[in-house]
Short mmCIF file of C-alpha atoms in Angstrom, two decimals:
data_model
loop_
_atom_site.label_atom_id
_atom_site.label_comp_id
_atom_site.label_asym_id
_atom_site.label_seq_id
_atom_site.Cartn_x
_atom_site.Cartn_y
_atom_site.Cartn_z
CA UNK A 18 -33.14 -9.21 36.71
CA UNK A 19 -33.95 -10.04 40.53
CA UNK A 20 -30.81 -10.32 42.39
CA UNK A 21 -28.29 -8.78 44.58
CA UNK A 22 -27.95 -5.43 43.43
CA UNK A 23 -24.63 -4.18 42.34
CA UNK A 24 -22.59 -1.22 42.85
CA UNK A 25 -19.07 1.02 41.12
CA UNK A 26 -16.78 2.07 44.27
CA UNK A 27 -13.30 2.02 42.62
CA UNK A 28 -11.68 2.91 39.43
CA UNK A 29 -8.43 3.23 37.46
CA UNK A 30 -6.63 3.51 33.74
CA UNK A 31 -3.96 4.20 31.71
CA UNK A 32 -4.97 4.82 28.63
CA UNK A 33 -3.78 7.45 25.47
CA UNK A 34 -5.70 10.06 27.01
CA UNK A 35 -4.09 9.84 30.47
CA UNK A 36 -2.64 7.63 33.55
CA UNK A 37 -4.50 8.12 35.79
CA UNK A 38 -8.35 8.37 36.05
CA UNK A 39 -8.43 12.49 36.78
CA UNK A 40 -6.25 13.11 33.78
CA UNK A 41 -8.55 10.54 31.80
CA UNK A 42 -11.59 12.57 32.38
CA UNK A 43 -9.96 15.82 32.03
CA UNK A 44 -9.16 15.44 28.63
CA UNK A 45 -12.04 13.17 27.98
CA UNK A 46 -13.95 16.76 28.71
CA UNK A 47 -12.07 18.89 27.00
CA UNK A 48 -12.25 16.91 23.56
CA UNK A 49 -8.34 16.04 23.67
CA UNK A 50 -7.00 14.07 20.34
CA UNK A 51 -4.74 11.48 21.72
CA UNK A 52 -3.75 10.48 17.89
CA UNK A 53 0.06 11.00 16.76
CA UNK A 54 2.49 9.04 14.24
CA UNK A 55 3.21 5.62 16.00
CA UNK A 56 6.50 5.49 18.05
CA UNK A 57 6.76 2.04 19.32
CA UNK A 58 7.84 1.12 16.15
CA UNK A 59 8.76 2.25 12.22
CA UNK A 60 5.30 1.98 10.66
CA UNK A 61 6.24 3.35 7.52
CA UNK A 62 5.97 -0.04 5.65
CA UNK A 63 2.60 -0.25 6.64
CA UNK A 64 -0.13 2.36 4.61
CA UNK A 65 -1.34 3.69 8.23
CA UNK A 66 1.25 5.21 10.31
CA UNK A 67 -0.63 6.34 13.18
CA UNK A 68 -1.91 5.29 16.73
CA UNK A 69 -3.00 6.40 20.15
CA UNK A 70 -0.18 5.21 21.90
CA UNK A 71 0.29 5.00 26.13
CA UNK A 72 2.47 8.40 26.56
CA UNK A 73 4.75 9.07 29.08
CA UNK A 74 4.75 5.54 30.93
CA UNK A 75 7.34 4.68 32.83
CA UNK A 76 7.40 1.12 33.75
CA UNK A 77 9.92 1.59 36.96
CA UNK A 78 7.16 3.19 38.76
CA UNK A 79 5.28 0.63 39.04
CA UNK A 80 7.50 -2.79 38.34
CA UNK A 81 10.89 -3.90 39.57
CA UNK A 82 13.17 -4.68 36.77
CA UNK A 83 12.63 -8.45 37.51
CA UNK A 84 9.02 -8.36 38.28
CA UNK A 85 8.71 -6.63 35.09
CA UNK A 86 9.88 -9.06 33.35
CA UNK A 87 7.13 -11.37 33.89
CA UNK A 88 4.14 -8.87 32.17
CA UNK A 89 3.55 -8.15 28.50
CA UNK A 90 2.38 -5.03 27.97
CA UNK A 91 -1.26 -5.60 28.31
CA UNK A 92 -0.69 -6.79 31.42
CA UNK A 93 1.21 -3.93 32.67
CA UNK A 94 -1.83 -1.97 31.70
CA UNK A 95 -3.82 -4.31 33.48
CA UNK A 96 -1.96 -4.19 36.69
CA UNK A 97 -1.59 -0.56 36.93
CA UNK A 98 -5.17 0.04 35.91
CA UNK A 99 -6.59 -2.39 38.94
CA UNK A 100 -4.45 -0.66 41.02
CA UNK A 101 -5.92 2.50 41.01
CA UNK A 102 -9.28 1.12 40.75
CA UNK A 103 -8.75 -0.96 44.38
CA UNK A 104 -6.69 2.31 45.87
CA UNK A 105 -9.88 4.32 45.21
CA UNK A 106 -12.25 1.57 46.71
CA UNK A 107 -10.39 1.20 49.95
CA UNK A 108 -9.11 -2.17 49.05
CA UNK A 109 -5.80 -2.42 48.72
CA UNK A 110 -4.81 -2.47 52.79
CA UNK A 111 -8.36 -3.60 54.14
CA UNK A 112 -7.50 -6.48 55.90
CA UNK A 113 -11.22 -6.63 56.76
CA UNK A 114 -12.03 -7.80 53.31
CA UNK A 115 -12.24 -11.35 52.95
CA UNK A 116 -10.14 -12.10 50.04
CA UNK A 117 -11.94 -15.48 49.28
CA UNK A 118 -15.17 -13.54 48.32
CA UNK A 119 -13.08 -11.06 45.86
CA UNK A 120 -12.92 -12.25 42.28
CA UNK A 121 -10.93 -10.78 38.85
CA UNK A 122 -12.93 -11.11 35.39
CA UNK A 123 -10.62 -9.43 33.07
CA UNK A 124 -10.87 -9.03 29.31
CA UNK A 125 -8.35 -8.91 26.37
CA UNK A 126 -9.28 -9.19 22.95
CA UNK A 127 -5.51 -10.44 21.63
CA UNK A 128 -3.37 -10.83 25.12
CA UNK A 129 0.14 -10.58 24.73
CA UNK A 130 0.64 -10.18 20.92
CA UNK A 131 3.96 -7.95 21.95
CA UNK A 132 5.29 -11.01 23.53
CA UNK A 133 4.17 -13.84 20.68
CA UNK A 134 5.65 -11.36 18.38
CA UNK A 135 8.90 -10.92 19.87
CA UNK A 136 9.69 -14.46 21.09
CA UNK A 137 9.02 -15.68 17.73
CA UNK A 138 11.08 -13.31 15.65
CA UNK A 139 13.81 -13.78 17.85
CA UNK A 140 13.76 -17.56 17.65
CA UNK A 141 13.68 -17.32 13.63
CA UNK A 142 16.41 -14.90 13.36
CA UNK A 143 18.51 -16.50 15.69
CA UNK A 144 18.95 -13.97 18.52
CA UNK A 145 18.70 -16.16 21.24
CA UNK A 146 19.73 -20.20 21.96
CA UNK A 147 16.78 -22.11 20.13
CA UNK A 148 14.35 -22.01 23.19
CA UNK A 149 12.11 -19.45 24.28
CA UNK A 150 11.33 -18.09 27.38
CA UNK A 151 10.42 -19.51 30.23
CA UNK A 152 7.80 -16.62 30.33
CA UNK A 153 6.51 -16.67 26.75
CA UNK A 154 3.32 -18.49 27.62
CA UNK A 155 2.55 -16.48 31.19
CA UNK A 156 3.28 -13.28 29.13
CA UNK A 157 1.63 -14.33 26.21
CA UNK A 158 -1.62 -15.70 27.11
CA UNK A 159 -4.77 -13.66 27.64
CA UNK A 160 -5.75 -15.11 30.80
CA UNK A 161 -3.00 -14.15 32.99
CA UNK A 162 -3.81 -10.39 33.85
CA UNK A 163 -6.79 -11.47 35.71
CA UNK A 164 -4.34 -14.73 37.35
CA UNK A 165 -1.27 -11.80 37.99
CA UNK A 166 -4.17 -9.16 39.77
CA UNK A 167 -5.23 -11.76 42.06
CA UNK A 168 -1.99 -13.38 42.99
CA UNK A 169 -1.14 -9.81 43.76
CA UNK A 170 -3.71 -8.94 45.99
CA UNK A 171 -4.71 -12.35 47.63
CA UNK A 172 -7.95 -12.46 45.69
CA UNK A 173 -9.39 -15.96 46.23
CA UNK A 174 -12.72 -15.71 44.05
CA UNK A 175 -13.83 -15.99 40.50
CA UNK A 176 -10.97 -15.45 38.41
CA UNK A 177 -10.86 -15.86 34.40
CA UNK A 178 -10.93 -14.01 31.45
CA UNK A 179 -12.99 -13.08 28.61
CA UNK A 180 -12.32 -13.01 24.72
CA UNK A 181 -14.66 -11.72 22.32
CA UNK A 182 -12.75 -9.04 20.06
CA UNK A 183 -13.69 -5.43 20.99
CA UNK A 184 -16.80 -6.62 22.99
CA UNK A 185 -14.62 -8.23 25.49
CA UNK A 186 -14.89 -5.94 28.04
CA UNK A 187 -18.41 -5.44 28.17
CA UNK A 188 -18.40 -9.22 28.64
CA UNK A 189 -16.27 -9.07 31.50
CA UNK A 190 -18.14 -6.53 33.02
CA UNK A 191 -21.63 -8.30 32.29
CA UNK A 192 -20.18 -11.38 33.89
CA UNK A 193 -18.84 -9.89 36.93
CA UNK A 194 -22.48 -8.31 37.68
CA UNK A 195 -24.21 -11.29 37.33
CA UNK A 196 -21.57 -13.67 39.32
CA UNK A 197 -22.12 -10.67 41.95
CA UNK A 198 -25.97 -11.04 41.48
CA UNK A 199 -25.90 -14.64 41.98
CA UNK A 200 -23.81 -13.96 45.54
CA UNK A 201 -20.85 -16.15 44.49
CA UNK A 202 -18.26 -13.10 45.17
CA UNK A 203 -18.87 -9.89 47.22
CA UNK A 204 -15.87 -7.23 44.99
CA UNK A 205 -15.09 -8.41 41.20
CA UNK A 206 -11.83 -6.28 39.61
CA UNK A 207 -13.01 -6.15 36.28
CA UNK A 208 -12.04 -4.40 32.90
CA UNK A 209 -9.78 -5.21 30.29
CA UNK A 210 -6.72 -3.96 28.49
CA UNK A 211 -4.79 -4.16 25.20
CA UNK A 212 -1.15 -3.72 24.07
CA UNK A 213 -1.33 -4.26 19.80
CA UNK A 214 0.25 -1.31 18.82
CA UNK A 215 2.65 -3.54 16.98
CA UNK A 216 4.06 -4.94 13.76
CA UNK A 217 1.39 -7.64 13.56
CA UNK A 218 -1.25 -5.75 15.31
CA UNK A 219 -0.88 -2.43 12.39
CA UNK A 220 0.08 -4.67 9.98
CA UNK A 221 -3.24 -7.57 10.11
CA UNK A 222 -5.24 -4.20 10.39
CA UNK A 223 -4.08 -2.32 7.64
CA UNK A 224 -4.40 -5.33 5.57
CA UNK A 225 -8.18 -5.54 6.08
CA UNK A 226 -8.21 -1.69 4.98
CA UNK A 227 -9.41 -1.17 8.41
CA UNK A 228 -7.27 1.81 9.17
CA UNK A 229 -7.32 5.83 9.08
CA UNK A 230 -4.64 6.59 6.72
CA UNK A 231 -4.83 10.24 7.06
CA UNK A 232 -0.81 9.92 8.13
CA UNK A 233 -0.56 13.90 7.58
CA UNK A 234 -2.72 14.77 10.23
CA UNK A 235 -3.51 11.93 12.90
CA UNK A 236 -5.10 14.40 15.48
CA UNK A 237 -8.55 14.30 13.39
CA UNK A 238 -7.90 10.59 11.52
CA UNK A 239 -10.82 9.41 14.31
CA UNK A 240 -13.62 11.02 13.17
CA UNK A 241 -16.90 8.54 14.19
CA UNK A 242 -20.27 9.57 12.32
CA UNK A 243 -18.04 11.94 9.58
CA UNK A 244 -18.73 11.54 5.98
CA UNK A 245 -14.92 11.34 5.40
CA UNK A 246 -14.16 8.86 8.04
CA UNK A 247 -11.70 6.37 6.04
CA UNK A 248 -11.14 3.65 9.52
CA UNK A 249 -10.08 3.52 12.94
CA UNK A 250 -7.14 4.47 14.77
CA UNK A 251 -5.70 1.67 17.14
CA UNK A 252 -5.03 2.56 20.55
CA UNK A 253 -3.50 0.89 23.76
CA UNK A 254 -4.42 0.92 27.45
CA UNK A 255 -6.59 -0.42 29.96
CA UNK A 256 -9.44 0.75 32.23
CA UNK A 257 -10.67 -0.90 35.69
CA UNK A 258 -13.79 -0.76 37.80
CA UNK A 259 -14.47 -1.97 41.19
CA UNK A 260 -18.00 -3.78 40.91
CA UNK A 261 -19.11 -4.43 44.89
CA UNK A 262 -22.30 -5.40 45.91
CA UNK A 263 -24.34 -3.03 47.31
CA UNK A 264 -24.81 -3.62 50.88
CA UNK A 265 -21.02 -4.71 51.11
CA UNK A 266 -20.16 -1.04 49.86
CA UNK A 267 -22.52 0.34 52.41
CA UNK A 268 -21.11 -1.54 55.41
CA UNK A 269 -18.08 -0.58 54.82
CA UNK A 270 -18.77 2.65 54.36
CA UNK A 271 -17.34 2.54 50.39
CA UNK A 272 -17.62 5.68 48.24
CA UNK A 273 -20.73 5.37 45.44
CA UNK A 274 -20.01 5.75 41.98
CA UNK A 275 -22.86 5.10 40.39
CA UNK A 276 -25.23 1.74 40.05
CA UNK A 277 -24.87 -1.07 37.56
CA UNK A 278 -27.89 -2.11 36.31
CA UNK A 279 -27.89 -4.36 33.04
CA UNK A 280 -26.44 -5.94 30.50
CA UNK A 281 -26.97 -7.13 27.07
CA UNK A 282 -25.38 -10.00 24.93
CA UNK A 283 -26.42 -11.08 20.95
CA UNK A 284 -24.90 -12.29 18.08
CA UNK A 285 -25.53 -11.03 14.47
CA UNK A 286 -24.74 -14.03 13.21
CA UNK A 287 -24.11 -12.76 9.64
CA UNK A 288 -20.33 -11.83 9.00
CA UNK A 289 -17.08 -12.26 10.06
CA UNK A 290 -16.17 -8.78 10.29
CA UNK A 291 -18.67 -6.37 9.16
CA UNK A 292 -21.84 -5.50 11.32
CA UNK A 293 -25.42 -6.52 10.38
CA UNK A 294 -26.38 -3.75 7.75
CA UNK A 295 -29.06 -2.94 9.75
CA UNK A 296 -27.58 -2.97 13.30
CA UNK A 297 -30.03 -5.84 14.40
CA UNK A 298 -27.92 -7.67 16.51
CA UNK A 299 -26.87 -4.22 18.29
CA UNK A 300 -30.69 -3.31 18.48
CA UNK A 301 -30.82 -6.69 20.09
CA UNK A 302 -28.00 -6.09 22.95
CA UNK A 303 -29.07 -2.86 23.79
CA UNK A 304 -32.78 -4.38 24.12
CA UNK A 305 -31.64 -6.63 26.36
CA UNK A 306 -29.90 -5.15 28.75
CA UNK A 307 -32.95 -2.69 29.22
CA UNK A 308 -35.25 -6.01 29.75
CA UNK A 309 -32.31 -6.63 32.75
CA UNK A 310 -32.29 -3.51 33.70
CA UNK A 311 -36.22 -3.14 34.32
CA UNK A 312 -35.55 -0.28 32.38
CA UNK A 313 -37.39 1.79 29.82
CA UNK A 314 -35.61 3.59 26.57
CA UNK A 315 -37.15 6.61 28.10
CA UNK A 316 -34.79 6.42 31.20
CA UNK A 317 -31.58 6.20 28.84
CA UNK A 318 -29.82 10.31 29.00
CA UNK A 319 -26.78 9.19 27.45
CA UNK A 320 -25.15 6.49 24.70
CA UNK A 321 -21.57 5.98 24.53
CA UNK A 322 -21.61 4.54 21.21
CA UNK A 323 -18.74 1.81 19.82
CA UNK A 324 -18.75 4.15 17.25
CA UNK A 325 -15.45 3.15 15.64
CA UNK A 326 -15.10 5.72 12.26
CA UNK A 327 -15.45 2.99 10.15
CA UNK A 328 -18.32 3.21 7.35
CA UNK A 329 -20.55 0.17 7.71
CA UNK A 330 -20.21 0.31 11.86
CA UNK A 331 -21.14 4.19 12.52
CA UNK A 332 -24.24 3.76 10.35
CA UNK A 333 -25.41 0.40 11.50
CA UNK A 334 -25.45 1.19 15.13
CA UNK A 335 -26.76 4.31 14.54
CA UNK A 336 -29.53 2.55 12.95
CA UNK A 337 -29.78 0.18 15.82
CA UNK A 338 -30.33 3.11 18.22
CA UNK A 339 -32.95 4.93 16.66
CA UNK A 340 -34.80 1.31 15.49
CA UNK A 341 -34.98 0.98 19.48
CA UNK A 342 -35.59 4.43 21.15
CA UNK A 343 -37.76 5.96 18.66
CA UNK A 344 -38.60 9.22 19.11
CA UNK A 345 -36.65 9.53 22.71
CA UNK A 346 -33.53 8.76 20.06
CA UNK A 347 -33.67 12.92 19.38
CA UNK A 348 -33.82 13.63 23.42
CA UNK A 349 -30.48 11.56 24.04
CA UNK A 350 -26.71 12.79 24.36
CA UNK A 351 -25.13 10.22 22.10
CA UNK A 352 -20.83 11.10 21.42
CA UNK A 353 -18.32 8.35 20.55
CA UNK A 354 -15.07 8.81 22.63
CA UNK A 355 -13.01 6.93 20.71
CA UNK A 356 -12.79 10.04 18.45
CA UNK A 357 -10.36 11.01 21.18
CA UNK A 358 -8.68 7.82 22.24
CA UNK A 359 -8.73 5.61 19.35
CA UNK A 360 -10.11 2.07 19.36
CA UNK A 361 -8.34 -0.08 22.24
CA UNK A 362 -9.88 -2.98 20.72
CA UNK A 363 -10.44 -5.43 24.08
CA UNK A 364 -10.04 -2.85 26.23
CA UNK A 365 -12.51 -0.06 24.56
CA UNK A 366 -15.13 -1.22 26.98
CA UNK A 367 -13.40 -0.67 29.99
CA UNK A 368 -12.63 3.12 29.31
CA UNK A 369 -16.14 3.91 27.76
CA UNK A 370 -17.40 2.56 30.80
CA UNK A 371 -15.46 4.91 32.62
CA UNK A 372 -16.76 7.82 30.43
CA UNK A 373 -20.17 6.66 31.41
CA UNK A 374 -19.28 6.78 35.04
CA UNK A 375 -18.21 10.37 34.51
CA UNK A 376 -20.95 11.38 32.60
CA UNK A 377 -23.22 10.40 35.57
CA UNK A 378 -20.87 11.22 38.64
CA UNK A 379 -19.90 14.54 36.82
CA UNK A 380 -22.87 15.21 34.74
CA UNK A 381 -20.45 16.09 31.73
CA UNK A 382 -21.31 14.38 28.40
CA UNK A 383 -18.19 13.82 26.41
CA UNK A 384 -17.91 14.56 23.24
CA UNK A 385 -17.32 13.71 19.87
CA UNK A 386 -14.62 15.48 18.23
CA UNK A 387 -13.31 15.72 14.49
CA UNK A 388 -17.06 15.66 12.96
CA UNK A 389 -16.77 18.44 9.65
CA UNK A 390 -20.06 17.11 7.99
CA UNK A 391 -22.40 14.19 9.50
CA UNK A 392 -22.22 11.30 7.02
CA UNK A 393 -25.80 11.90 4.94
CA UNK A 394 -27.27 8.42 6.54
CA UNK A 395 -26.84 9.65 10.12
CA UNK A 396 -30.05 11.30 11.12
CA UNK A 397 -28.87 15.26 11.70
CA UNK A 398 -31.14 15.96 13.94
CA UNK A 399 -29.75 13.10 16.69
CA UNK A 400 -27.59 14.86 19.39
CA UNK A 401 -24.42 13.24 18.76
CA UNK A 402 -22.64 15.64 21.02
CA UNK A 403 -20.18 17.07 18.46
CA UNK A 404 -17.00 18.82 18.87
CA UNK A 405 -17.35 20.47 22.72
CA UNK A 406 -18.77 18.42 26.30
CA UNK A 407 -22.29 18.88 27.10
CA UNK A 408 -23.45 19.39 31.15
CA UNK A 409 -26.96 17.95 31.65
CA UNK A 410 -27.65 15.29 34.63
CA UNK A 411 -27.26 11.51 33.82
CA UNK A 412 -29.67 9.08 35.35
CA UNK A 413 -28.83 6.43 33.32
CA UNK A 414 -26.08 6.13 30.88
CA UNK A 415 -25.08 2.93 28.52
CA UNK A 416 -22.57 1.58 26.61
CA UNK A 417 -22.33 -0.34 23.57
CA UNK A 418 -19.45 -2.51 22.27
CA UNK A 419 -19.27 -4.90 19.30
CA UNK A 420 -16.61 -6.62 18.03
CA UNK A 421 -15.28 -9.12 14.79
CA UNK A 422 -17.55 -12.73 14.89
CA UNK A 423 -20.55 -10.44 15.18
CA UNK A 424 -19.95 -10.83 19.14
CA UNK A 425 -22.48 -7.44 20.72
CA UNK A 426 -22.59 -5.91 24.04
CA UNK A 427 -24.35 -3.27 26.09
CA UNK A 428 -23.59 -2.45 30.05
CA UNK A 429 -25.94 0.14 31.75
CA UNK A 430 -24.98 2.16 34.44
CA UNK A 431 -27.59 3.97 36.86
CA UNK A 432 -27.00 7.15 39.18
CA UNK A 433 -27.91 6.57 42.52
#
């Protein structure tokens, strides 16, 4: 697509596999399971009992006790996630940024189901006077991370969020490169996060059998492209990227993390919750954001795949791929990293873009973990990057997200 081109010079997450972005890709490369028996909360009613839960958060870092009180979870995620991202741009005390050309397009798939939850239960059971907060909507609603990030920071410009299940953040991300492209912001915040590591949030899921329940040993219940995968295992978190144009970056003399290229939106318009048998709307996304990209399949060295464990998903998109790449489908790196961090529904896409910028800044693949035996309708000879990182150089890497409504997604990132 013609356009202002459009660069990555900041980013930041807390996520199970780490809080900040070195301990991310640290364990990101050494295949870490971030999988244990859920802790927020006694999950034993519930037939799965595990998670990939935030560890070792402390709020008080971050948040005053009152301030705190203002920010469901996902939020909190949010906050602390774009606040690493604008600390490694050079953002945060450059008063030679103008504010009014700095936008926030943030995604969450459910918002603040911790707060809807916990408002509500108190109202019915009576723990409170019968009214509820004065902060259950600003907690609760899905919009407000990106509104809280830019009343934070000053930032003036675009500002809204997206919702589209677990392709929400490859939304968010797609948006904020094209509202750069068009030139009506200079520096979009952009990501997403997630906090449903909850009663409801374990509960809705395990009712749709879409859960691991392999309770007696969560470290390998993520197991993408296995032939005993039996569902996903939720996780939490958030992930942030500074997107900048290009010759803003360069003026101000911003670190380079890689290029962002293209991206690619379809519908499979066939179920509610289960993919397109034949990954067709995936094949669609992913042909798309080539076409914007100017790209060829032939330029593609690495997939991060949505690549959820589940048993119609894994298949289908692996279908998808190899319907679109052809014989260059054998000479790509292909891994899912959810394997290690579980599925942060509208937040996945912010992290796996973040394992795409480290698989091109770092030239380390990362891998998929917990594979015993490739499911017999995954092609064995496709590189999917099993058990251990790989080291090869990335020119181009993408990601793929899809998510309940038959909502797909694909963001490409370029090295420079």
């Amino acid at each position: 697509m013609a356009g202002r081109r459009v660069v990555v010079t900041g980013i930041g997450t807390i996520n199970p596999l780490g809080n900040s972005i070195e301990e991310y890709f640290t364990n990101l490369e050494n295949g870490v399971s971030a999988a244990s028996e859920i802790s927020h909360f006694d999950a034993s009613k519930f037939r799965s009992h595990i998670a990939c839960e935030v560890k070792n958060y402390d709020w008080s870092k971050y948040f005053d006790r009152k301030e705190v009180r203002k920010y469901d979870p996902y939020a909190q995620w949010a906050m602390v996630s774009a606040e690493e991202a604008l600390r490694d741009a050079g953002i945060v005390d450059n008063d030679e940024i103008n504010r009014e050309r700095v936008g926030v397009i943030w995604a969450s798939g459910t918002g603040g189901t911790t707060t809807f939850y916990e408002e509500s239960k108190g109202y019915v059971e009576g723990n409170f006077t019968p009214r509820f907060s004065p902060f259950f909507v600003p907690r609760m609603v899905a919009d407000l991370a990106a509104g809280f990030i830019s009343i934070k920071y000053g930032f003036m410009g675009p500002n809204y969020a997206t919702v589209s299940a677990c392709a929400s953040s490859n939304h968010a991300m797609i948006d904020a490169l094209n509202l750069i492209r068009w030139g009506k912001a200079e520096v979009i915040v952009t990501g997403g996060s997630e906090a449903s590591i909850n009663e409801p949030g374990v509960g809705s899921f395990c009712a749709m059998q879409a859960l691991s329940t392999r309770n007696d040993d969560p470290q390998h219940a993520s197991r993408p492209f296995d032939k005993d995968r039996d569902g996903f295992v939720i996780g939490e978190g958030g992930g942030a990227l500074i997107f900048e144009e290009l010759e803003h970056a360069l003026a101000r003399g911003a670190k380079i993390y890689c290029e962002v290229v293209g991206g690619g939106m379809s519908a499979d318009a066939y179920h509610m919750t289960a993919p397109h048998p034949d990954g067709k709307g995936a094949m669609m996304a992913m042909r798309e954001a080539l076409h914007d990209a100017g790209l060829q399949p032939e330029d593609v060295d690495y997939i991060n795949a949505h690549g959820t464990s589940t048993n119609l998903g894994d298949v289908a998109e692996i279908k998808a791929i190899q319907g679109l790449f052809g014989e260059h489908a054998y000479k790509l790196n292909i891994s899912s990293t959810k394997s290690m961090t579980g599925h942060l529904l509208g937040g996945t896409a912010a992290i796996e873009a973040l394992a795409c910028v480290m698989a091109i800044s770092r030239g380390v693949i990362p891998p998929t973990i917990n594979v015993e035996e490739v499911d017999p309708e995954i092609d064995p000879k496709l590189n999917l990057t099993l058990g251990v990182a790989q080291h090869r150089e990335v020119r181009c890497a993408l990601s793929n997200t899809f998510g309940f409504g038959g909502h797909n997604s694909t963001i490409i990132f370029r090295k420079m």
